[in-house]
Coordinates of C-alpha atoms and ligand atoms in Angstrom, one line a residue:
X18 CA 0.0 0.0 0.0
X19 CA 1.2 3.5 -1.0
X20 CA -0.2 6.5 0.7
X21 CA 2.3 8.8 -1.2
X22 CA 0.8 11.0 -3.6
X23 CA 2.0 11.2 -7.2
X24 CA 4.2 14.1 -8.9
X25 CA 1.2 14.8 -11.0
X26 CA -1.0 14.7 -7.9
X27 CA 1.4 17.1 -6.0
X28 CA 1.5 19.4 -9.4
X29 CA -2.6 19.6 -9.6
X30 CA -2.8 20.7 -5.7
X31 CA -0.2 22.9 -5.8
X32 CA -1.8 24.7 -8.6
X33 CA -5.1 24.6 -7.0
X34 CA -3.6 25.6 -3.8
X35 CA -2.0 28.7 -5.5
X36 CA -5.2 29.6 -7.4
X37 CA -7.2 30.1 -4.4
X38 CA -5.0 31.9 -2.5
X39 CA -4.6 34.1 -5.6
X40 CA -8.0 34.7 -7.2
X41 CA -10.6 33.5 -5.0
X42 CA -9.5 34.7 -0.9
X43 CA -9.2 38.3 -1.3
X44 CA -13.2 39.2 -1.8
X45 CA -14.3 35.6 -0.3
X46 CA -15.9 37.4 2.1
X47 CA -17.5 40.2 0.2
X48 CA -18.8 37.7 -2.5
X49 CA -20.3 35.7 0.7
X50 CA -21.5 39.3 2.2
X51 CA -23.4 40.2 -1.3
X52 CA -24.0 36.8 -2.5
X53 CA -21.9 37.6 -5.5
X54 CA -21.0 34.4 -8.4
X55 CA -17.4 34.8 -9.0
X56 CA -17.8 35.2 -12.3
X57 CA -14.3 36.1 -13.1
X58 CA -12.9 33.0 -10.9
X59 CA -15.0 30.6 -12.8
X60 CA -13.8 31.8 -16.1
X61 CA -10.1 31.3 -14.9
X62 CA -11.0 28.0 -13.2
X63 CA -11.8 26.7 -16.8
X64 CA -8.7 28.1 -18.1
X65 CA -6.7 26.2 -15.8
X66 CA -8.8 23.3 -16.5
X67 CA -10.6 23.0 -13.3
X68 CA -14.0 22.8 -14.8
X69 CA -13.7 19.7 -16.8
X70 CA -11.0 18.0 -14.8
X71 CA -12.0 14.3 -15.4
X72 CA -13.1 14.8 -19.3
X73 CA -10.7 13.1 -22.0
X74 CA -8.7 15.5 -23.8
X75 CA -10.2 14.5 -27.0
X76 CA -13.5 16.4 -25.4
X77 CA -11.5 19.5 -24.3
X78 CA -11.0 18.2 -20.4
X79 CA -8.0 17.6 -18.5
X80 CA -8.3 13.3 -18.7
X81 CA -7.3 13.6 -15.2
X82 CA -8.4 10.8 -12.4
X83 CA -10.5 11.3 -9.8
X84 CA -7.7 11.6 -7.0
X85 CA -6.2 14.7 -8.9
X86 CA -10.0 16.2 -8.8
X87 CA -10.2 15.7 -4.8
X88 CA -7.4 17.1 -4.3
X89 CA -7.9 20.4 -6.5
X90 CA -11.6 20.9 -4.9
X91 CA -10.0 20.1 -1.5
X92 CA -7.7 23.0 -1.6
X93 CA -10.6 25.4 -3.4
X94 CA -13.2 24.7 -0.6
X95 CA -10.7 25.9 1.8
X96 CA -10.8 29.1 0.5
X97 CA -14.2 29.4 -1.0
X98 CA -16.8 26.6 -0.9
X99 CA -18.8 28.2 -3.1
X100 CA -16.3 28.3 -5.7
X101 CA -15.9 24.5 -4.7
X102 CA -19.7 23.8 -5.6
X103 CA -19.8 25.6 -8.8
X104 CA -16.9 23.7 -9.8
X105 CA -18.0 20.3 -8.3
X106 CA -21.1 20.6 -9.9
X107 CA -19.9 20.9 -13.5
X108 CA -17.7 18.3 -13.1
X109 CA -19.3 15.9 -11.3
X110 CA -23.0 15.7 -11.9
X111 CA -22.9 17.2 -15.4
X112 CA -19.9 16.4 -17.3
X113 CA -19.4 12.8 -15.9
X114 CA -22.8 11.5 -17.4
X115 CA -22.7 13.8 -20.2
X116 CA -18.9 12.3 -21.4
X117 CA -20.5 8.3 -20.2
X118 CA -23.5 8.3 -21.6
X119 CA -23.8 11.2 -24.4
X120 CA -24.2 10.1 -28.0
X121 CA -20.9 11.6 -30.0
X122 CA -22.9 14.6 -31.5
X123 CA -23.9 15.5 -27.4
X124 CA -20.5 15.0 -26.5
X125 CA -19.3 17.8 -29.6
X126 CA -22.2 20.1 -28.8
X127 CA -22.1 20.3 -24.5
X128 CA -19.3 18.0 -23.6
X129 CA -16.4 20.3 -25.6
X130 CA -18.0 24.3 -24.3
X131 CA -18.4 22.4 -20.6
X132 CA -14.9 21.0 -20.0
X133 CA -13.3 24.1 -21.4
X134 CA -15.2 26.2 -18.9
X135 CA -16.7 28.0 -21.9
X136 CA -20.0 27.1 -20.6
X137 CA -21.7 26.3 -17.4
X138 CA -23.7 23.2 -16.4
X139 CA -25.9 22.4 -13.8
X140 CA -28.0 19.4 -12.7
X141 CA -31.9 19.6 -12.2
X142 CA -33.3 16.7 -10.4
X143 CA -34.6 17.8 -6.3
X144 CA -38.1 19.4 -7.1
X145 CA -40.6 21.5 -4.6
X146 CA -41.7 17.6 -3.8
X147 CA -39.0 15.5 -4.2
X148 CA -35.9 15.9 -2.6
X149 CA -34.8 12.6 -1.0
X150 CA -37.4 11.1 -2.3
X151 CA -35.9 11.8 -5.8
X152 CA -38.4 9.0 -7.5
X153 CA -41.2 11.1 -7.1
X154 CA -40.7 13.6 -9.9
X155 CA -43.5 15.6 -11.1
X156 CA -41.9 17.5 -13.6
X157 CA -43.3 15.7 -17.1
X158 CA -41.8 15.0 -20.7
X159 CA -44.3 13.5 -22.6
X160 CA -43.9 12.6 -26.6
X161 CA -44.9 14.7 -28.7
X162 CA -43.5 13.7 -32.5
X163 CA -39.8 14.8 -33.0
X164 CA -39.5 16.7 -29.2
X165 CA -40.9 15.9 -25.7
X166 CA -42.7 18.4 -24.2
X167 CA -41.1 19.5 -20.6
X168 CA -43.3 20.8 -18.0
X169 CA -42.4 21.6 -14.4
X170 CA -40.2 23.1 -11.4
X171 CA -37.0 22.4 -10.4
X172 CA -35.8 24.0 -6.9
X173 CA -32.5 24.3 -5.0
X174 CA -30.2 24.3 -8.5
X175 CA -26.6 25.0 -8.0
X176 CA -25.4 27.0 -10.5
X177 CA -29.1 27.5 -11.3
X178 CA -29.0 31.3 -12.9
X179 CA -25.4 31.0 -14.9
X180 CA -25.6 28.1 -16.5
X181 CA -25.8 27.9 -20.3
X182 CA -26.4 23.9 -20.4
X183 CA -29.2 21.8 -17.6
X184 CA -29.5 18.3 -17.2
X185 CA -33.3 17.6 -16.7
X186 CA -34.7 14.6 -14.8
X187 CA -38.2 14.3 -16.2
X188 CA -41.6 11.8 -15.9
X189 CA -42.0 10.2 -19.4
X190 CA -44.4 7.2 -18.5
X191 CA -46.0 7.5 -15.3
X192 CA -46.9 4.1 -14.8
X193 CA -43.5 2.8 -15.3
X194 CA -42.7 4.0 -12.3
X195 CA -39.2 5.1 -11.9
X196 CA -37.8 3.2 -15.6
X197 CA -40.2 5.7 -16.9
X198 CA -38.0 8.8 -16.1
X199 CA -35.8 10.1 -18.1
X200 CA -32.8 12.9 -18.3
X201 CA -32.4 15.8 -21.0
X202 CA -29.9 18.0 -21.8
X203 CA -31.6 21.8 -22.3
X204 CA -30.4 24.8 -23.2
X205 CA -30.8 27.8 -21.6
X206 CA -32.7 30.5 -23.6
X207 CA -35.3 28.1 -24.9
X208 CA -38.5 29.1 -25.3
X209 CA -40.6 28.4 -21.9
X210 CA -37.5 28.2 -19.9
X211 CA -37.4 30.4 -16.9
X212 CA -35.0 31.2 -14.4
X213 CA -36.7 31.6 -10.7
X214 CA -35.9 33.4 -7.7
X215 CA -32.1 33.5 -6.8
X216 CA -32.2 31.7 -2.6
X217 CA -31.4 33.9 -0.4
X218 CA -28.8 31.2 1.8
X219 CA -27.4 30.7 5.0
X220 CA -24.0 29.6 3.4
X221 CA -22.3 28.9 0.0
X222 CA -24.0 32.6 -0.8
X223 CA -21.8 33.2 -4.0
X224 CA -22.9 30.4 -5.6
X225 CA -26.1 31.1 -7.0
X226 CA -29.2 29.0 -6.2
X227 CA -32.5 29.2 -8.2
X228 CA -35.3 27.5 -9.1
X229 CA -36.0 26.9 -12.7
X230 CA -39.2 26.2 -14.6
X231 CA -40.3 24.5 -17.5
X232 CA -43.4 25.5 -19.1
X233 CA -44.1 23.2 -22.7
X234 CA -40.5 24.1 -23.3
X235 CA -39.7 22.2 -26.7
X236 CA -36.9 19.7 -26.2
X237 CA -35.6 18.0 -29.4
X238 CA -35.6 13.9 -29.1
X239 CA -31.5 13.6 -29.7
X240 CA -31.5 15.7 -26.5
X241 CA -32.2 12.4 -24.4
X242 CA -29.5 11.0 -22.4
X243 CA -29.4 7.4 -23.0
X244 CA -31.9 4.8 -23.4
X245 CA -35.8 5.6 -22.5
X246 CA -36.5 5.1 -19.3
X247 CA -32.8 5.3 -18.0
X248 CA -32.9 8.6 -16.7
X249 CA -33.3 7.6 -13.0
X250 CA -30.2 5.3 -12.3
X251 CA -28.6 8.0 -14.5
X252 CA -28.9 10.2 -11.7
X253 CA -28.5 8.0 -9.1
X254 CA -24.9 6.7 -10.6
X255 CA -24.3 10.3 -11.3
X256 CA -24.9 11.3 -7.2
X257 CA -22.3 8.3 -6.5
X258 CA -19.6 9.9 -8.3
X259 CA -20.9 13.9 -7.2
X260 CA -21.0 12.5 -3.6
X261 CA -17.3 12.1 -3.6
X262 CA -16.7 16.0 -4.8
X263 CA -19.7 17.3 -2.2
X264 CA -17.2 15.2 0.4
X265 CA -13.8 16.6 -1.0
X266 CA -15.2 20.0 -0.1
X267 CA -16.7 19.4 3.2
X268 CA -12.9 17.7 3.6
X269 CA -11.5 21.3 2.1
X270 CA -13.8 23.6 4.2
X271 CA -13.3 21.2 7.3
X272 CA -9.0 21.5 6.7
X273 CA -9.3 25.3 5.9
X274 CA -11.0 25.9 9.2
X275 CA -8.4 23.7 11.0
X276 CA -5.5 25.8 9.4
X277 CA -7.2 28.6 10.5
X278 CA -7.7 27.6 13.9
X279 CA -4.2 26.5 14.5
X280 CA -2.7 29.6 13.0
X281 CA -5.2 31.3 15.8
X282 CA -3.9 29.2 18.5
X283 CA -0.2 30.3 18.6
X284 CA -0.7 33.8 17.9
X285 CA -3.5 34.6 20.1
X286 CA -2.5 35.0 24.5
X287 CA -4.2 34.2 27.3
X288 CA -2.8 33.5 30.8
X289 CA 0.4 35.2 29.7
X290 CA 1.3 32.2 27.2
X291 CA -0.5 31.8 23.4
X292 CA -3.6 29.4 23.6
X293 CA -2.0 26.7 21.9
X294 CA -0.4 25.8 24.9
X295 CA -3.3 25.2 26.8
X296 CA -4.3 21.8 27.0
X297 CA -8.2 23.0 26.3
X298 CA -6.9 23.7 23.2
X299 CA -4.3 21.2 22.5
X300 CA -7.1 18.6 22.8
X301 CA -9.7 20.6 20.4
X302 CA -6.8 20.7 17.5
X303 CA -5.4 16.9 18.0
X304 CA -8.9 16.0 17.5
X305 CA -9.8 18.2 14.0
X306 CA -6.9 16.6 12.7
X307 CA -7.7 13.1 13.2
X308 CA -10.8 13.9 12.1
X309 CA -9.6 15.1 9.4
X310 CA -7.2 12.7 8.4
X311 CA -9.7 10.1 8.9
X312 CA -12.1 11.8 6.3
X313 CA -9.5 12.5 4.0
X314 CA -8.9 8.4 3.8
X315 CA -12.2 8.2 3.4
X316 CA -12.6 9.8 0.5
X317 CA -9.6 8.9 -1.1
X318 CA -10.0 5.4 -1.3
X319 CA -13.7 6.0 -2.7
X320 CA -12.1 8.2 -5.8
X321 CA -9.3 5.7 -5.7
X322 CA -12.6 3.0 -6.1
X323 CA -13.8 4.8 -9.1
X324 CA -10.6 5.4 -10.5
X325 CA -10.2 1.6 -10.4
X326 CA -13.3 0.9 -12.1
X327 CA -14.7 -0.6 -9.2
X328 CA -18.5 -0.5 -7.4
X329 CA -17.9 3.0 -5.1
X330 CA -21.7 3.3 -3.9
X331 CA -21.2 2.7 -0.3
X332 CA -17.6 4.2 -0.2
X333 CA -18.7 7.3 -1.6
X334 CA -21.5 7.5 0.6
X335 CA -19.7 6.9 3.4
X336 CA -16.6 9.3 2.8
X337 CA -19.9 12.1 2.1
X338 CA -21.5 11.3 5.6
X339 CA -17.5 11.0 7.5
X340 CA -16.7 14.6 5.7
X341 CA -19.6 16.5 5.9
X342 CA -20.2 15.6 9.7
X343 CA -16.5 16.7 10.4
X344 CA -16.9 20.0 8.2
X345 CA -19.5 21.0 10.5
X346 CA -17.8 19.7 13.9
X347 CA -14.8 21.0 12.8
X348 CA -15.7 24.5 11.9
X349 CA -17.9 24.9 15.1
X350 CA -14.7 24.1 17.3
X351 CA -12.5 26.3 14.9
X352 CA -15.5 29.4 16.0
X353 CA -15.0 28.4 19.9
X354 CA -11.0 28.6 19.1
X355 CA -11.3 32.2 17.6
X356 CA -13.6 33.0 20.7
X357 CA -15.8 36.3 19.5
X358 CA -13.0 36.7 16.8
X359 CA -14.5 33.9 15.6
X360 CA -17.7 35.3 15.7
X361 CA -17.2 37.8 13.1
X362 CA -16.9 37.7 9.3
X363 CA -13.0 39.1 9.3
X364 CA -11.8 35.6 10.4
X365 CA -13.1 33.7 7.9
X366 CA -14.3 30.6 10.1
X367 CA -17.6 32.0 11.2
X368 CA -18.3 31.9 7.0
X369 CA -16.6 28.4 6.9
X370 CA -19.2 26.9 9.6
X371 CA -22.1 28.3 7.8
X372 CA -21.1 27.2 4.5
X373 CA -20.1 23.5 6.0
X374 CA -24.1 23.0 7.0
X375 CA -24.9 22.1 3.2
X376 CA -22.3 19.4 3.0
X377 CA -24.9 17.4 5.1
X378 CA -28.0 18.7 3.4
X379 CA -27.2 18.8 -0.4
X380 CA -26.8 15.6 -3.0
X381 CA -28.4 13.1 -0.3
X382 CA -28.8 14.4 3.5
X383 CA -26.4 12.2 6.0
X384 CA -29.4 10.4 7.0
X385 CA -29.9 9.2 3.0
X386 CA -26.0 8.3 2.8
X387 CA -26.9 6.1 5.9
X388 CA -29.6 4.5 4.4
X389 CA -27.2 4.0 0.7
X390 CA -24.9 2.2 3.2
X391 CA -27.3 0.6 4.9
X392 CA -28.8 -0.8 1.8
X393 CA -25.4 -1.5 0.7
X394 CA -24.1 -3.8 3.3
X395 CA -27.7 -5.3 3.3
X396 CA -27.7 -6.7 0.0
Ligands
LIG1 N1 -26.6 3.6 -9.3 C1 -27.4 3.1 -10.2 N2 -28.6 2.8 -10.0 C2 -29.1 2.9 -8.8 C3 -28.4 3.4 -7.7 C4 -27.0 3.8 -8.0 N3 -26.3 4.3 -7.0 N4 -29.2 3.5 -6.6 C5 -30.4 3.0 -7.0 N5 -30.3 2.6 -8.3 C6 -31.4 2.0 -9.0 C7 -31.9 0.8 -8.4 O1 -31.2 -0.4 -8.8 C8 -33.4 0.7 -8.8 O2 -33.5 0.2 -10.1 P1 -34.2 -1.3 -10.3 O3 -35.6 -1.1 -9.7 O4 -34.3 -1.4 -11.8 O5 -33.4 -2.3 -9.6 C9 -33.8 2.2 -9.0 O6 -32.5 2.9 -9.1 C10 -34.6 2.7 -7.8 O7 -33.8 2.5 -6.6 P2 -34.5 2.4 -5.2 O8 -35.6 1.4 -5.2 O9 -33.4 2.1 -4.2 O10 -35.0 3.8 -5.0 P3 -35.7 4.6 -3.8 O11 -36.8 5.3 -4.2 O12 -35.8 3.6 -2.7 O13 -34.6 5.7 -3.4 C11 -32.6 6.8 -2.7 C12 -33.2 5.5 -3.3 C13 -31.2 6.3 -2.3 C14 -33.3 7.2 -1.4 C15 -32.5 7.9 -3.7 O14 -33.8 8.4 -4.0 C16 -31.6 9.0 -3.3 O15 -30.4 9.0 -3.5 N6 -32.3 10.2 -2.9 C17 -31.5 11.4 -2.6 C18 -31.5 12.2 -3.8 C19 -30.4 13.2 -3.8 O16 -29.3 13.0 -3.5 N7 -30.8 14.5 -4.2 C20 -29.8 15.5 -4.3 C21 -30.1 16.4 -5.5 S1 -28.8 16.9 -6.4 C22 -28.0 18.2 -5.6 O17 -28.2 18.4 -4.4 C23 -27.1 18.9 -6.4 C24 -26.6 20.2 -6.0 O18 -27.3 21.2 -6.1 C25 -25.2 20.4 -5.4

């Protein structure tokens, strides 16, 4: 067993690493303050090929393995976890499926524009009704000659007001039950596509959340992703693989807050010595980083799994449950470090412990990961 990372590996964080310290801290908390997309970020994430990290290079992405995408997002959601979603997103839940499943012409027309950060994806399944219960989708694509006909809501969609490209889980045939849904690839700017209300967030607030609606909004056959009736374990194998990113940025906001934290600790003095050498705190920053550590394994042996070609279900949804309950611990003790420092935006962690709460909400709660596993080692 090796734990070492490769060259390449250590070349991806690094430039990750220096990206985010670059672009992406100076106005983190001003774009969190105004809930402002980092428009300009985004733009140079694709430049450095951040956006389609996993995509072959003969479809414009970077043909990099899942390990080398952990480890970029890690070191992005330390800075900015918004930045991480945005990212995560078009990587993960768009651009995997899109590159697996597309027919060649999809892969020309969205895959190529989506890896080179030209465009922005974004992945439209939760609905005002069905959020865990993803099955229950009202939203309808019924035949109708050469186009289905879509028709319905989507809520909570990351990325939901910049992207240029939506992957659309959709009821073809009722009765079927879930084989009857499908997945469709629409543009924005079609006729009876609407952008909804931007959410008004308690974290990741520069990454812009909307709902979007469908009203007979014209989508051409060749715009289905894969067989009929396949759209469901589309998204469900397409929430394996996006479970590992949502964990890699719990793991970077979770690590970012520790840094933070222990930085704190031996500048800051109480008692006439700095607070790192009181065993209070000693025991609070041993702690994060096994934590830590533990949810970094976690998630690397789950990427490592996909990498491998090998079933990651369960590890994924167990490294997305490990990471996402740190984030949150860990942030909340990286607050009671800073004291009322750490109450305040200046210090970063206050932001860092709102934004970790979604890592156990969004792409399954922890109590759906627990039932994946569950069903998992069941079997
Ligand atoms: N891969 C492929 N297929 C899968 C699968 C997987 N991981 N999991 C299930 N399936 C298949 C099953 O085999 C089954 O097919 P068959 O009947 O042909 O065997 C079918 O899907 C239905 O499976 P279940 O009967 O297990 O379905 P269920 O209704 O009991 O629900 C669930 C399963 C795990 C609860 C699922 O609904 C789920 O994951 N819910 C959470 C949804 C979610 O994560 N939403 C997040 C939205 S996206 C988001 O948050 C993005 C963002 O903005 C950042």
């Amino acid at each position: 067993m090796n734990f070492d990372l490769t060259e390449e590996h250590k070349a991806v964080q690094e430039a990750a690493r220096d990206f985010a310290n670059r672009e992406l801290l100076h106005d983190a908390i001003e774009r969190d303050t105004f809930s402002k997309f980092p428009e300009k970020q985004v733009k140079m994430m694709g430049e450095l090929g951040f956006m389609g990290m996993m995509v072959s290079p003969e479809y414009g992405g970077g043909g990099m393995d899942t390990i080398s995408y952990v480890l970029a997002l890690e070191e992005v959601a330390k800075i900015d976890a918004s930045a991480a979603v945005i990212m995560s997103v078009n990587n993960s839940l768009v651009l995997w499926g899109l590159e697996k499943y597309g027919s060649e012409e999809q892969k020309q027309q969205y895959v190529v524009p989506l890896a080179t950060g030209e465009k922005l994806g974004c992945f439209c399944l939760s609905e005002p009704e069905a959020g865990s219960d993803a099955t229950s989708q009202h939203t309808k694509a019924i035949e109708n000659g050469e186009h289905y006909l879509l028709n319905g809501t989507k809520n909570w969609i990351t990325n939901g007001g910049s992207a240029d490209v939506a992957l659309v889980v959709a009821q073809t045939h009722e009765e079927k039950g879930h084989r009857g849904i499908n997945t469709f690839i629409v543009e924005k700017g079609w006729k009876g596509f609407t952008v909804g209300k931007k959410e008004d967030k308690m974290g990741i607030r520069s990454s812009d959340t909307h709902a979007l609606m469908f009203s007979d909004v014209q989508v051409p056959r060749e715009n289905r992703l894969g067989d009929e009736g396949f759209g469901f374990k589309f998204a469900m194998g397409t929430l394996d693989g996006g479970r590992i990113g949502i964990a890699a940025q719990a793991l970077g906001i979770a690590s970012g807050a520790y840094e933070r934290a222990l930085a704190y600790a031996k500048e800051r003095k109480t008692f006439g010595t700095s607070i790192a050498n009181h065993q209070a705190i000693q025991f609070k920053l041993a702690d994060m980083r096994t934590r830590i550590e533990a949810a970094r394994q976690l998630i690397y042996k789950a990427a490592w799994e996909k990498d491998q070609n090998r079933p990651y279900t369960e590890s994924a949804a167990m490294a997305k449950v490990y990471a996402s309950e740190v984030a949150m611990w860990a942030t909340t003790q990286a607050v009671q470090i800073h004291g009322g420092y750490g109450y305040v935006k200046e210090y970063h962690v206050e932001r860092m412990m709102r934004d970790a709460k979604i890592t156990e909400i969004y792409e399954g709660t922890s109590e759906i990961q627990r039932l994946v596993i569950a069903r998992e080692l069941l079997k």
